[in-house]
Amino acid sequence: MERAAVGILMLETNFPRPLGDIGHAHTWDFPVHMRAVGGASAQKVVHQDPRALFDAFVQVGRALVAQGCTGLTTSCGFLSLMQDDLKDALGVPFASSSLMQIPMIEAMLPANQQVGVLTISKESLSAAHLHAAGARDDVPVEGLPRDGAFATAIFEDLPEMDVTACHAEMCEMAQRLVSKHETVGAIVLECTNMAPYAADIAEITGRPVYSIVSFLNWFQAGLAPPRF
């Protein structure tokens, strides 16, 4: 059986996408088709209401389905706000955000543990985003510094990114998350650009780490189950 293609509704960006990022084609060992959604900047989607861009996402999503994609996703975890509306409008399985993994992960953790979230913007990640992803709205959340290397590169859409500084920020904030919340038994990375750092976050915190990569590998496996 030919492996099913996943369509990725990309934000309109220019910042670097290293291996492991959702926007790096070699991150995936299955076919992906990527299309940018006009006007969908990281600033608009994270700091404003992305639902204002609903029609643009529908147009691009339908084009990806016409291209042969049997499942769709997005390149920003904050788009969980449009999960219900977009899945109905697009008519195929739709996975808006890595945050959707939270309920399944918590179902696997011991009763005295919970999921913690590392996000690009703690002040913008609301209870509404979590609820739309099917998660509890009181999960522990830690964010990256707004003026740090990672957030600056993403929100200012810079052509270069200091990967070493980003790595240090990720590890520091992940350690802060588990230090402040000792019950955190697993970490979900909200931002699709955080996945390149997942292995180091897992190593330094001693917790399993789930990202858009873990989510989409699971998602695609159901679209095209292996034949044995």
CSV table of C-alpha atoms in Angstrom, one decimal:
chain,number,residue,atom,x,y,z
A,1,MET,CA,0.0,0.0,0.0
A,2,GLU,CA,1.3,3.5,-0.9
A,3,ARG,CA,1.9,5.5,2.2
A,4,ALA,CA,-0.7,8.2,2.8
A,5,ALA,CA,0.3,11.8,2.4
A,6,VAL,CA,-0.2,14.3,5.2
A,7,GLY,CA,-0.9,17.9,4.2
A,8,ILE,CA,0.6,20.6,6.4
A,9,LEU,CA,-1.0,24.0,6.6
A,10,MET,CA,2.0,26.1,7.2
A,11,LEU,CA,2.2,29.6,8.7
A,12,GLU,CA,3.6,32.2,6.3
A,13,THR,CA,7.2,32.4,7.6
A,14,ASN,CA,10.9,32.8,6.6
A,15,PHE,CA,12.7,31.7,9.8
A,16,PRO,CA,15.0,28.7,9.6
A,17,ARG,CA,13.6,25.2,10.0
A,18,PRO,CA,16.3,22.7,11.1
A,19,LEU,CA,15.9,18.9,10.9
A,20,GLY,CA,13.1,17.9,13.3
A,21,ASP,CA,11.1,21.0,12.6
A,22,ILE,CA,7.7,20.3,11.0
A,23,GLY,CA,8.7,22.4,8.0
A,24,HIS,CA,11.8,20.4,7.2
A,25,ALA,CA,10.8,17.7,4.6
A,26,HIS,CA,13.4,15.2,5.9
A,27,THR,CA,11.9,15.2,9.4
A,28,TRP,CA,9.3,12.8,7.9
A,29,ASP,CA,9.7,9.3,6.6
A,30,PHE,CA,6.3,9.5,4.9
A,31,PRO,CA,5.0,11.8,2.1
A,32,VAL,CA,4.1,15.4,3.2
A,33,HIS,CA,2.7,18.3,1.2
A,34,MET,CA,3.2,21.8,2.6
A,35,ARG,CA,1.3,24.9,1.7
A,36,ALA,CA,1.6,28.3,3.3
A,37,VAL,CA,-1.6,30.1,4.4
A,38,GLY,CA,-1.5,33.7,3.2
A,39,GLY,CA,-1.4,36.2,6.0
A,40,ALA,CA,-1.0,33.6,8.8
A,41,SER,CA,2.1,34.9,10.5
A,42,ALA,CA,3.3,33.6,13.9
A,43,GLN,CA,2.4,37.0,15.4
A,44,LYS,CA,-1.2,36.8,14.2
A,45,VAL,CA,-1.8,33.2,15.1
A,46,VAL,CA,-0.2,33.3,18.6
A,47,HIS,CA,-0.9,36.8,19.8
A,48,GLN,CA,-4.2,37.5,18.1
A,49,ASP,CA,-7.3,35.3,17.3
A,50,PRO,CA,-6.4,32.9,14.5
A,51,ARG,CA,-10.0,32.3,13.8
A,52,ALA,CA,-10.0,35.5,11.8
A,53,LEU,CA,-8.0,33.5,9.2
A,54,PHE,CA,-10.5,30.6,9.0
A,55,ASP,CA,-11.4,31.1,5.3
A,56,ALA,CA,-7.8,31.2,4.3
A,57,PHE,CA,-7.1,27.9,6.2
A,58,VAL,CA,-10.1,26.3,4.6
A,59,GLN,CA,-9.0,27.3,1.1
A,60,VAL,CA,-5.5,25.9,1.6
A,61,GLY,CA,-6.7,22.8,3.3
A,62,ARG,CA,-9.1,21.9,0.5
A,63,ALA,CA,-6.3,22.4,-2.0
A,64,LEU,CA,-4.1,19.9,-0.1
A,65,VAL,CA,-7.0,17.4,0.0
A,66,ALA,CA,-7.4,17.9,-3.8
A,67,GLN,CA,-3.7,17.2,-4.1
A,68,GLY,CA,-4.2,13.8,-2.5
A,69,CYS,CA,-3.7,14.3,1.2
A,70,THR,CA,-5.8,12.0,3.3
A,71,GLY,CA,-5.1,13.8,6.6
A,72,LEU,CA,-4.2,17.4,7.5
A,73,THR,CA,-2.3,19.2,10.2
A,74,THR,CA,-0.9,22.7,11.0
A,75,SER,CA,2.4,24.2,11.9
A,76,CYS,CA,1.3,25.9,15.1
A,77,GLY,CA,-0.1,24.5,18.3
A,78,PHE,CA,-2.1,27.6,18.9
A,79,LEU,CA,-4.4,26.6,16.0
A,80,SER,CA,-6.2,24.2,18.4
A,81,LEU,CA,-8.7,27.0,18.6
A,82,MET,CA,-9.9,26.0,15.1
A,83,GLN,CA,-9.9,22.2,15.6
A,84,ASP,CA,-13.6,21.6,15.5
A,85,ASP,CA,-14.5,24.1,12.8
A,86,LEU,CA,-11.7,23.1,10.4
A,87,LYS,CA,-12.2,19.3,10.8
A,88,ASP,CA,-15.8,19.8,9.8
A,89,ALA,CA,-15.0,22.2,6.9
A,90,LEU,CA,-12.2,20.0,5.5
A,91,GLY,CA,-13.9,16.6,5.6
A,92,VAL,CA,-10.7,14.6,6.4
A,93,PRO,CA,-8.9,13.7,9.7
A,94,PHE,CA,-7.5,16.9,11.0
A,95,ALA,CA,-4.9,17.3,13.8
A,96,SER,CA,-4.5,20.9,14.6
A,97,SER,CA,-2.1,20.8,17.5
A,98,SER,CA,0.4,18.6,19.4
A,99,LEU,CA,-1.6,19.6,22.5
A,100,MET,CA,-4.2,17.0,21.4
A,101,GLN,CA,-1.9,14.4,22.8
A,102,ILE,CA,-2.4,15.5,26.4
A,103,PRO,CA,-5.5,13.4,27.3
A,104,MET,CA,-4.0,10.2,25.8
A,105,ILE,CA,-0.7,10.7,27.6
A,106,GLU,CA,-2.4,11.5,31.0
A,107,ALA,CA,-4.4,8.3,30.6
A,108,MET,CA,-1.1,6.4,30.5
A,109,LEU,CA,0.6,8.1,33.5
A,110,PRO,CA,0.3,7.0,37.1
A,111,ALA,CA,-2.6,8.6,39.0
A,112,ASN,CA,-0.2,11.0,40.9
A,113,GLN,CA,1.3,12.4,37.7
A,114,GLN,CA,0.2,14.8,35.0
A,115,VAL,CA,1.4,16.3,31.7
A,116,GLY,CA,3.2,19.6,31.6
A,117,VAL,CA,3.3,21.9,28.6
A,118,LEU,CA,6.3,23.9,27.2
A,119,THR,CA,5.1,26.6,24.9
A,120,ILE,CA,6.5,29.5,23.0
A,121,SER,CA,4.2,32.0,24.7
A,122,LYS,CA,2.8,31.2,28.2
A,123,GLU,CA,0.9,34.5,28.3
A,124,SER,CA,-1.0,33.6,25.1
A,125,LEU,CA,-1.7,30.0,25.7
A,126,SER,CA,-5.2,30.1,27.3
A,127,ALA,CA,-7.6,27.7,28.9
A,128,ALA,CA,-9.5,28.0,25.6
A,129,HIS,CA,-6.6,26.6,23.6
A,130,LEU,CA,-6.2,23.7,26.0
A,131,HIS,CA,-10.0,22.9,26.1
A,132,ALA,CA,-10.2,23.0,22.3
A,133,ALA,CA,-7.5,20.4,22.2
A,134,GLY,CA,-9.4,18.2,24.6
A,135,ALA,CA,-7.1,18.8,27.5
A,136,ARG,CA,-7.7,20.0,31.0
A,137,ASP,CA,-7.5,23.8,31.2
A,138,ASP,CA,-5.3,23.7,34.3
A,139,VAL,CA,-2.3,21.7,33.1
A,140,PRO,CA,1.0,23.1,34.2
A,141,VAL,CA,2.5,25.4,31.6
A,142,GLU,CA,5.9,27.0,31.2
A,143,GLY,CA,6.9,29.4,28.4
A,144,LEU,CA,10.0,30.5,26.7
A,145,PRO,CA,11.3,34.1,27.4
A,146,ARG,CA,9.5,36.6,25.1
A,147,ASP,CA,12.8,38.4,24.3
A,148,GLY,CA,14.8,35.2,24.0
A,149,ALA,CA,16.6,33.8,21.0
A,150,PHE,CA,13.8,31.4,20.0
A,151,ALA,CA,10.7,33.6,20.4
A,152,THR,CA,12.5,36.6,18.8
A,153,ALA,CA,13.5,34.5,15.7
A,154,ILE,CA,9.9,33.1,15.4
A,155,PHE,CA,7.9,36.3,16.0
A,156,GLU,CA,10.2,38.7,14.2
A,157,ASP,CA,10.5,36.1,11.4
A,158,LEU,CA,14.3,36.4,11.2
A,159,PRO,CA,16.3,34.7,8.5
A,160,GLU,CA,18.8,33.3,11.1
A,161,MET,CA,18.4,31.5,14.4
A,162,ASP,CA,20.9,31.0,17.2
A,163,VAL,CA,20.3,27.2,17.7
A,164,THR,CA,22.7,27.0,20.6
A,165,ALA,CA,20.9,29.8,22.5
A,166,CYS,CA,17.6,28.2,21.6
A,167,HIS,CA,18.8,24.8,23.0
A,168,ALA,CA,19.8,26.5,26.3
A,169,GLU,CA,16.4,28.2,26.6
A,170,MET,CA,14.5,25.0,26.0
A,171,CYS,CA,16.4,23.0,28.5
A,172,GLU,CA,16.3,25.8,31.2
A,173,MET,CA,12.5,26.3,30.8
A,174,ALA,CA,11.8,22.6,30.8
A,175,GLN,CA,13.8,22.2,34.0
A,176,ARG,CA,11.8,25.0,35.5
A,177,LEU,CA,8.6,23.3,34.5
A,178,VAL,CA,9.4,20.1,36.3
A,179,SER,CA,11.0,21.9,39.3
A,180,LYS,CA,7.9,24.0,39.9
A,181,HIS,CA,5.5,21.1,39.3
A,182,GLU,CA,6.9,17.9,40.7
A,183,THR,CA,3.9,15.9,39.5
A,184,VAL,CA,4.8,16.5,35.9
A,185,GLY,CA,5.5,13.0,34.5
A,186,ALA,CA,5.6,13.9,30.8
A,187,ILE,CA,6.1,17.0,28.7
A,188,VAL,CA,4.2,18.1,25.6
A,189,LEU,CA,5.9,20.6,23.3
A,190,GLU,CA,3.2,23.0,22.1
A,191,CYS,CA,5.3,24.6,19.4
A,192,THR,CA,6.1,22.7,16.2
A,193,ASN,CA,9.5,24.4,16.0
A,194,MET,CA,10.5,22.8,19.4
A,195,ALA,CA,10.7,19.3,18.2
A,196,PRO,CA,14.4,19.4,17.2
A,197,TYR,CA,15.1,19.9,20.9
A,198,ALA,CA,12.9,17.1,22.3
A,199,ALA,CA,15.6,14.5,22.9
A,200,ASP,CA,17.7,16.9,24.9
A,201,ILE,CA,14.7,18.0,26.9
A,202,ALA,CA,13.9,14.4,27.7
A,203,GLU,CA,17.5,13.8,28.8
A,204,ILE,CA,17.8,16.8,31.0
A,205,THR,CA,14.4,16.4,32.7
A,206,GLY,CA,14.2,12.6,32.9
A,207,ARG,CA,10.7,12.8,31.5
A,208,PRO,CA,9.2,11.5,28.2
A,209,VAL,CA,8.7,14.3,25.8
A,210,TYR,CA,6.0,14.4,23.1
A,211,SER,CA,6.0,16.8,20.2
A,212,ILE,CA,4.4,17.4,16.8
A,213,VAL,CA,6.7,14.6,15.5
A,214,SER,CA,5.4,12.0,17.9
A,215,PHE,CA,1.9,13.1,17.1
A,216,LEU,CA,2.1,13.1,13.4
A,217,ASN,CA,3.9,9.8,13.2
A,218,TRP,CA,1.0,8.3,15.2
A,219,PHE,CA,-1.5,10.2,13.1
A,220,GLN,CA,-0.1,9.0,9.8
A,221,ALA,CA,0.2,5.4,10.9
A,222,GLY,CA,-3.5,5.2,11.1
A,223,LEU,CA,-4.0,6.8,7.7
A,224,ALA,CA,-1.9,4.1,6.1
A,225,PRO,CA,-1.5,1.1,8.5
A,226,PRO,CA,1.5,-1.2,7.7
A,227,ARG,CA,0.7,-4.5,6.0
A,228,PHE,CA,2.3,-7.6,7.7
